[in-house]
């Protein structure tokens, strides 16, 4: 058995996807995120994840199909092509245990693209410090303004995110529905 194990060659890791993107809070960024990105995509492309089933943030998505929004508890065990973590840390009030757990569960649902928006991530707040440190360490990218030029130098952040999300579809809608059915959604 040990000889067999020694012969197994592990393929090199090939990261698929893009670095998670933190969109800094602000009225214009929020409007662009909701009106120009989220409203133009459905749940099979971009899944919005909230902290709780009764999250206040769900009011920002009044026209969304109920399948396009979910909470951390309901999404456990699921995988989506791309996810938007919407005010997860804000709504948990950055409680040390709950915030880390919910952020981890939400962030690990996305197969390719993770977008983070935190309304309470004002300069000097603990949420800002956490996300800013992650950006400084190169773990996430930081978008100050969705209309600024993205790192690819070709388009705005809004266009870049739209491209990343729409190109992240790795399974058909039927496969997505089957996975959801298997997990009771």
PDB file of C-alpha atoms in Angstrom:
ATOM      1  CA  UNK A   1       0.000   0.000   0.000  1.00  0.00           C
ATOM      2  CA  UNK A   2       2.826   2.413   0.852  1.00  0.00           C
ATOM      3  CA  UNK A   3       4.502   1.722  -2.505  1.00  0.00           C
ATOM      4  CA  UNK A   4       1.235   2.475  -4.292  1.00  0.00           C
ATOM      5  CA  UNK A   5       0.897   5.730  -2.400  1.00  0.00           C
ATOM      6  CA  UNK A   6       4.461   6.710  -3.270  1.00  0.00           C
ATOM      7  CA  UNK A   7       3.717   6.231  -6.966  1.00  0.00           C
ATOM      8  CA  UNK A   8       0.719   8.568  -6.986  1.00  0.00           C
ATOM      9  CA  UNK A   9       1.700  11.798  -8.664  1.00  0.00           C
ATOM     10  CA  UNK A  10      -0.158  14.831  -7.417  1.00  0.00           C
ATOM     11  CA  UNK A  11      -0.849  17.303 -10.214  1.00  0.00           C
ATOM     12  CA  UNK A  12       0.413  20.833  -9.634  1.00  0.00           C
ATOM     13  CA  UNK A  13      -2.126  23.260  -8.260  1.00  0.00           C
ATOM     14  CA  UNK A  14      -3.603  25.390 -10.992  1.00  0.00           C
ATOM     15  CA  UNK A  15      -5.716  28.099  -9.422  1.00  0.00           C
ATOM     16  CA  UNK A  16      -8.823  28.825 -11.440  1.00  0.00           C
ATOM     17  CA  UNK A  17     -10.644  32.058 -11.045  1.00  0.00           C
ATOM     18  CA  UNK A  18      -9.760  35.534  -9.989  1.00  0.00           C
ATOM     19  CA  UNK A  19      -8.645  37.084  -6.740  1.00  0.00           C
ATOM     20  CA  UNK A  20     -11.563  38.069  -4.460  1.00  0.00           C
ATOM     21  CA  UNK A  21     -12.538  41.715  -4.868  1.00  0.00           C
ATOM     22  CA  UNK A  22     -13.541  44.027  -2.028  1.00  0.00           C
ATOM     23  CA  UNK A  23     -15.663  46.929  -3.218  1.00  0.00           C
ATOM     24  CA  UNK A  24     -15.306  49.862  -0.836  1.00  0.00           C
ATOM     25  CA  UNK A  25     -18.600  51.215   0.489  1.00  0.00           C
ATOM     26  CA  UNK A  26     -20.206  54.336  -0.867  1.00  0.00           C
ATOM     27  CA  UNK A  27     -23.481  55.426  -2.409  1.00  0.00           C
ATOM     28  CA  UNK A  28     -22.240  55.292  -6.020  1.00  0.00           C
ATOM     29  CA  UNK A  29     -20.443  51.945  -5.638  1.00  0.00           C
ATOM     30  CA  UNK A  30     -23.531  50.462  -3.976  1.00  0.00           C
ATOM     31  CA  UNK A  31     -25.818  51.778  -6.740  1.00  0.00           C
ATOM     32  CA  UNK A  32     -23.547  50.462  -9.490  1.00  0.00           C
ATOM     33  CA  UNK A  33     -23.172  47.101  -7.757  1.00  0.00           C
ATOM     34  CA  UNK A  34     -26.928  46.662  -7.359  1.00  0.00           C
ATOM     35  CA  UNK A  35     -28.217  48.307 -10.549  1.00  0.00           C
ATOM     36  CA  UNK A  36     -25.466  47.594 -13.050  1.00  0.00           C
ATOM     37  CA  UNK A  37     -24.188  44.192 -11.934  1.00  0.00           C
ATOM     38  CA  UNK A  38     -26.541  42.264  -9.669  1.00  0.00           C
ATOM     39  CA  UNK A  39     -29.787  43.223 -11.391  1.00  0.00           C
ATOM     40  CA  UNK A  40     -28.403  42.054 -14.753  1.00  0.00           C
ATOM     41  CA  UNK A  41     -27.405  38.583 -13.536  1.00  0.00           C
ATOM     42  CA  UNK A  42     -29.399  35.681 -12.164  1.00  0.00           C
ATOM     43  CA  UNK A  43     -28.657  33.178  -9.399  1.00  0.00           C
ATOM     44  CA  UNK A  44     -27.122  30.661 -11.783  1.00  0.00           C
ATOM     45  CA  UNK A  45     -24.348  33.195 -12.433  1.00  0.00           C
ATOM     46  CA  UNK A  46     -24.008  35.257  -9.232  1.00  0.00           C
ATOM     47  CA  UNK A  47     -25.348  34.125  -5.864  1.00  0.00           C
ATOM     48  CA  UNK A  48     -25.790  36.825  -3.219  1.00  0.00           C
ATOM     49  CA  UNK A  49     -25.140  35.603   0.306  1.00  0.00           C
ATOM     50  CA  UNK A  50     -26.327  37.389   3.453  1.00  0.00           C
ATOM     51  CA  UNK A  51     -25.523  36.678   7.081  1.00  0.00           C
ATOM     52  CA  UNK A  52     -29.088  35.824   8.124  1.00  0.00           C
ATOM     53  CA  UNK A  53     -32.379  34.790   6.564  1.00  0.00           C
ATOM     54  CA  UNK A  54     -33.955  38.048   7.762  1.00  0.00           C
ATOM     55  CA  UNK A  55     -30.981  40.263   6.859  1.00  0.00           C
ATOM     56  CA  UNK A  56     -31.719  43.949   6.412  1.00  0.00           C
ATOM     57  CA  UNK A  57     -29.588  43.886   3.242  1.00  0.00           C
ATOM     58  CA  UNK A  58     -32.173  41.767   1.421  1.00  0.00           C
ATOM     59  CA  UNK A  59     -34.253  44.944   1.068  1.00  0.00           C
ATOM     60  CA  UNK A  60     -31.601  46.149  -1.403  1.00  0.00           C
ATOM     61  CA  UNK A  61     -32.613  43.300  -3.729  1.00  0.00           C
ATOM     62  CA  UNK A  62     -36.418  43.744  -3.980  1.00  0.00           C
ATOM     63  CA  UNK A  63     -36.675  42.513  -7.563  1.00  0.00           C
ATOM     64  CA  UNK A  64     -34.296  39.581  -7.140  1.00  0.00           C
ATOM     65  CA  UNK A  65     -35.556  36.094  -7.701  1.00  0.00           C
ATOM     66  CA  UNK A  66     -35.695  34.427  -4.282  1.00  0.00           C
ATOM     67  CA  UNK A  67     -33.204  31.857  -5.597  1.00  0.00           C
ATOM     68  CA  UNK A  68     -30.702  34.650  -6.261  1.00  0.00           C
ATOM     69  CA  UNK A  69     -30.338  35.494  -2.576  1.00  0.00           C
ATOM     70  CA  UNK A  70     -29.601  33.202   0.326  1.00  0.00           C
ATOM     71  CA  UNK A  71     -28.133  33.255   3.798  1.00  0.00           C
ATOM     72  CA  UNK A  72     -25.047  31.553   5.213  1.00  0.00           C
ATOM     73  CA  UNK A  73     -26.961  28.737   6.922  1.00  0.00           C
ATOM     74  CA  UNK A  74     -28.962  27.879   3.785  1.00  0.00           C
ATOM     75  CA  UNK A  75     -25.923  27.904   1.496  1.00  0.00           C
ATOM     76  CA  UNK A  76     -23.786  25.513   3.576  1.00  0.00           C
ATOM     77  CA  UNK A  77     -22.735  22.593   1.409  1.00  0.00           C
ATOM     78  CA  UNK A  78     -23.570  24.441  -1.815  1.00  0.00           C
ATOM     79  CA  UNK A  79     -21.231  25.688  -4.510  1.00  0.00           C
ATOM     80  CA  UNK A  80     -21.900  28.516  -6.927  1.00  0.00           C
ATOM     81  CA  UNK A  81     -19.921  29.814  -9.895  1.00  0.00           C
ATOM     82  CA  UNK A  82     -19.580  33.255  -8.256  1.00  0.00           C
ATOM     83  CA  UNK A  83     -20.755  34.824  -5.017  1.00  0.00           C
ATOM     84  CA  UNK A  84     -21.391  38.276  -3.631  1.00  0.00           C
ATOM     85  CA  UNK A  85     -20.894  38.435   0.132  1.00  0.00           C
ATOM     86  CA  UNK A  86     -23.218  41.299   0.995  1.00  0.00           C
ATOM     87  CA  UNK A  87     -22.703  42.874   4.427  1.00  0.00           C
ATOM     88  CA  UNK A  88     -21.810  39.573   6.112  1.00  0.00           C
ATOM     89  CA  UNK A  89     -19.361  41.176   8.535  1.00  0.00           C
ATOM     90  CA  UNK A  90     -21.542  44.264   8.927  1.00  0.00           C
ATOM     91  CA  UNK A  91     -24.593  42.270   9.997  1.00  0.00           C
ATOM     92  CA  UNK A  92     -22.664  40.056  12.404  1.00  0.00           C
ATOM     93  CA  UNK A  93     -21.330  43.294  13.951  1.00  0.00           C
ATOM     94  CA  UNK A  94     -17.895  41.731  13.463  1.00  0.00           C
ATOM     95  CA  UNK A  95     -18.504  39.417  16.421  1.00  0.00           C
ATOM     96  CA  UNK A  96     -15.208  37.479  16.575  1.00  0.00           C
ATOM     97  CA  UNK A  97     -16.708  33.988  16.422  1.00  0.00           C
ATOM     98  CA  UNK A  98     -19.734  34.550  14.212  1.00  0.00           C
ATOM     99  CA  UNK A  99     -18.058  36.917  11.738  1.00  0.00           C
ATOM    100  CA  UNK A 100     -15.127  34.617  10.970  1.00  0.00           C
ATOM    101  CA  UNK A 101     -17.327  31.541  10.682  1.00  0.00           C
ATOM    102  CA  UNK A 102     -19.894  33.215   8.419  1.00  0.00           C
ATOM    103  CA  UNK A 103     -17.237  34.883   6.281  1.00  0.00           C
ATOM    104  CA  UNK A 104     -15.446  31.554   5.812  1.00  0.00           C
ATOM    105  CA  UNK A 105     -18.642  29.692   4.886  1.00  0.00           C
ATOM    106  CA  UNK A 106     -19.725  32.415   2.448  1.00  0.00           C
ATOM    107  CA  UNK A 107     -16.306  32.834   0.853  1.00  0.00           C
ATOM    108  CA  UNK A 108     -15.881  29.109   0.249  1.00  0.00           C
ATOM    109  CA  UNK A 109     -19.147  28.845  -1.725  1.00  0.00           C
ATOM    110  CA  UNK A 110     -17.754  30.552  -4.832  1.00  0.00           C
ATOM    111  CA  UNK A 111     -15.905  28.428  -7.370  1.00  0.00           C
ATOM    112  CA  UNK A 112     -14.331  31.266  -9.286  1.00  0.00           C
ATOM    113  CA  UNK A 113     -15.261  34.818  -8.362  1.00  0.00           C
ATOM    114  CA  UNK A 114     -15.893  36.283  -4.902  1.00  0.00           C
ATOM    115  CA  UNK A 115     -17.110  39.849  -4.505  1.00  0.00           C
ATOM    116  CA  UNK A 116     -17.214  41.442  -1.051  1.00  0.00           C
ATOM    117  CA  UNK A 117     -19.299  44.478  -0.153  1.00  0.00           C
ATOM    118  CA  UNK A 118     -19.424  45.739   3.440  1.00  0.00           C
ATOM    119  CA  UNK A 119     -21.392  48.899   4.167  1.00  0.00           C
ATOM    120  CA  UNK A 120     -19.745  49.305   7.602  1.00  0.00           C
ATOM    121  CA  UNK A 121     -16.189  49.095   6.231  1.00  0.00           C
ATOM    122  CA  UNK A 122     -15.532  52.777   6.872  1.00  0.00           C
ATOM    123  CA  UNK A 123     -11.918  53.869   7.277  1.00  0.00           C
ATOM    124  CA  UNK A 124     -10.821  53.090  10.847  1.00  0.00           C
ATOM    125  CA  UNK A 125     -13.465  50.427  11.555  1.00  0.00           C
ATOM    126  CA  UNK A 126     -12.470  46.871  12.447  1.00  0.00           C
ATOM    127  CA  UNK A 127     -14.072  45.597   9.235  1.00  0.00           C
ATOM    128  CA  UNK A 128     -12.073  48.111   7.193  1.00  0.00           C
ATOM    129  CA  UNK A 129      -8.866  47.172   9.000  1.00  0.00           C
ATOM    130  CA  UNK A 130      -9.482  43.457   8.340  1.00  0.00           C
ATOM    131  CA  UNK A 131     -10.260  43.899   4.628  1.00  0.00           C
ATOM    132  CA  UNK A 132      -7.511  46.477   4.134  1.00  0.00           C
ATOM    133  CA  UNK A 133      -4.945  44.158   5.736  1.00  0.00           C
ATOM    134  CA  UNK A 134      -6.109  41.325   3.443  1.00  0.00           C
ATOM    135  CA  UNK A 135      -5.645  43.663   0.461  1.00  0.00           C
ATOM    136  CA  UNK A 136      -2.196  44.759   1.638  1.00  0.00           C
ATOM    137  CA  UNK A 137      -1.178  41.102   2.019  1.00  0.00           C
ATOM    138  CA  UNK A 138      -2.316  40.430  -1.557  1.00  0.00           C
ATOM    139  CA  UNK A 139      -5.156  38.099  -0.532  1.00  0.00           C
ATOM    140  CA  UNK A 140      -7.893  40.243  -2.070  1.00  0.00           C
ATOM    141  CA  UNK A 141      -8.068  43.124  -4.502  1.00  0.00           C
ATOM    142  CA  UNK A 142      -9.508  46.452  -3.447  1.00  0.00           C
ATOM    143  CA  UNK A 143     -11.820  48.499  -5.636  1.00  0.00           C
ATOM    144  CA  UNK A 144     -12.166  52.114  -4.535  1.00  0.00           C
ATOM    145  CA  UNK A 145     -14.550  53.051  -7.354  1.00  0.00           C
ATOM    146  CA  UNK A 146     -16.364  50.704  -9.737  1.00  0.00           C
ATOM    147  CA  UNK A 147     -15.843  53.210 -12.554  1.00  0.00           C
ATOM    148  CA  UNK A 148     -12.044  53.275 -12.137  1.00  0.00           C
ATOM    149  CA  UNK A 149      -9.850  51.221 -14.455  1.00  0.00           C
ATOM    150  CA  UNK A 150      -9.467  47.606 -13.283  1.00  0.00           C
ATOM    151  CA  UNK A 151      -6.092  45.845 -12.892  1.00  0.00           C
ATOM    152  CA  UNK A 152      -6.363  44.431 -16.413  1.00  0.00           C
ATOM    153  CA  UNK A 153      -6.044  48.022 -17.713  1.00  0.00           C
ATOM    154  CA  UNK A 154      -8.693  47.321 -20.336  1.00  0.00           C
ATOM    155  CA  UNK A 155     -11.991  48.145 -18.655  1.00  0.00           C
ATOM    156  CA  UNK A 156     -13.630  49.568 -15.552  1.00  0.00           C
ATOM    157  CA  UNK A 157     -13.946  47.520 -12.392  1.00  0.00           C
ATOM    158  CA  UNK A 158     -17.643  47.131 -13.197  1.00  0.00           C
ATOM    159  CA  UNK A 159     -16.878  45.675 -16.625  1.00  0.00           C
ATOM    160  CA  UNK A 160     -14.098  43.523 -15.189  1.00  0.00           C
ATOM    161  CA  UNK A 161     -16.367  42.039 -12.519  1.00  0.00           C
ATOM    162  CA  UNK A 162     -19.147  41.452 -15.037  1.00  0.00           C
ATOM    163  CA  UNK A 163     -16.700  39.611 -17.282  1.00  0.00           C
ATOM    164  CA  UNK A 164     -15.273  37.572 -14.387  1.00  0.00           C
ATOM    165  CA  UNK A 165     -18.722  36.556 -13.181  1.00  0.00           C
ATOM    166  CA  UNK A 166     -20.171  35.694 -16.572  1.00  0.00           C
ATOM    167  CA  UNK A 167     -17.079  33.743 -17.611  1.00  0.00           C
ATOM    168  CA  UNK A 168     -17.196  31.735 -14.384  1.00  0.00           C
ATOM    169  CA  UNK A 169     -20.056  29.501 -15.435  1.00  0.00           C
ATOM    170  CA  UNK A 170     -18.507  26.039 -15.169  1.00  0.00           C
ATOM    171  CA  UNK A 171     -21.653  23.978 -15.030  1.00  0.00           C
ATOM    172  CA  UNK A 172     -24.925  24.087 -16.833  1.00  0.00           C
ATOM    173  CA  UNK A 173     -28.092  25.434 -15.268  1.00  0.00           C
ATOM    174  CA  UNK A 174     -29.340  21.858 -15.036  1.00  0.00           C
ATOM    175  CA  UNK A 175     -26.285  20.827 -13.006  1.00  0.00           C
ATOM    176  CA  UNK A 176     -26.711  23.857 -10.732  1.00  0.00           C
ATOM    177  CA  UNK A 177     -30.367  22.958 -10.188  1.00  0.00           C
ATOM    178  CA  UNK A 178     -29.477  19.333  -9.466  1.00  0.00           C
ATOM    179  CA  UNK A 179     -26.911  20.376  -6.850  1.00  0.00           C
ATOM    180  CA  UNK A 180     -29.472  22.721  -5.256  1.00  0.00           C
ATOM    181  CA  UNK A 181     -32.079  19.966  -5.196  1.00  0.00           C
ATOM    182  CA  UNK A 182     -29.626  17.559  -3.576  1.00  0.00           C
ATOM    183  CA  UNK A 183     -29.034  20.071  -0.781  1.00  0.00           C
ATOM    184  CA  UNK A 184     -32.724  20.809  -0.231  1.00  0.00           C
ATOM    185  CA  UNK A 185     -32.865  24.214  -1.939  1.00  0.00           C
TER     186      UNK A 185
END
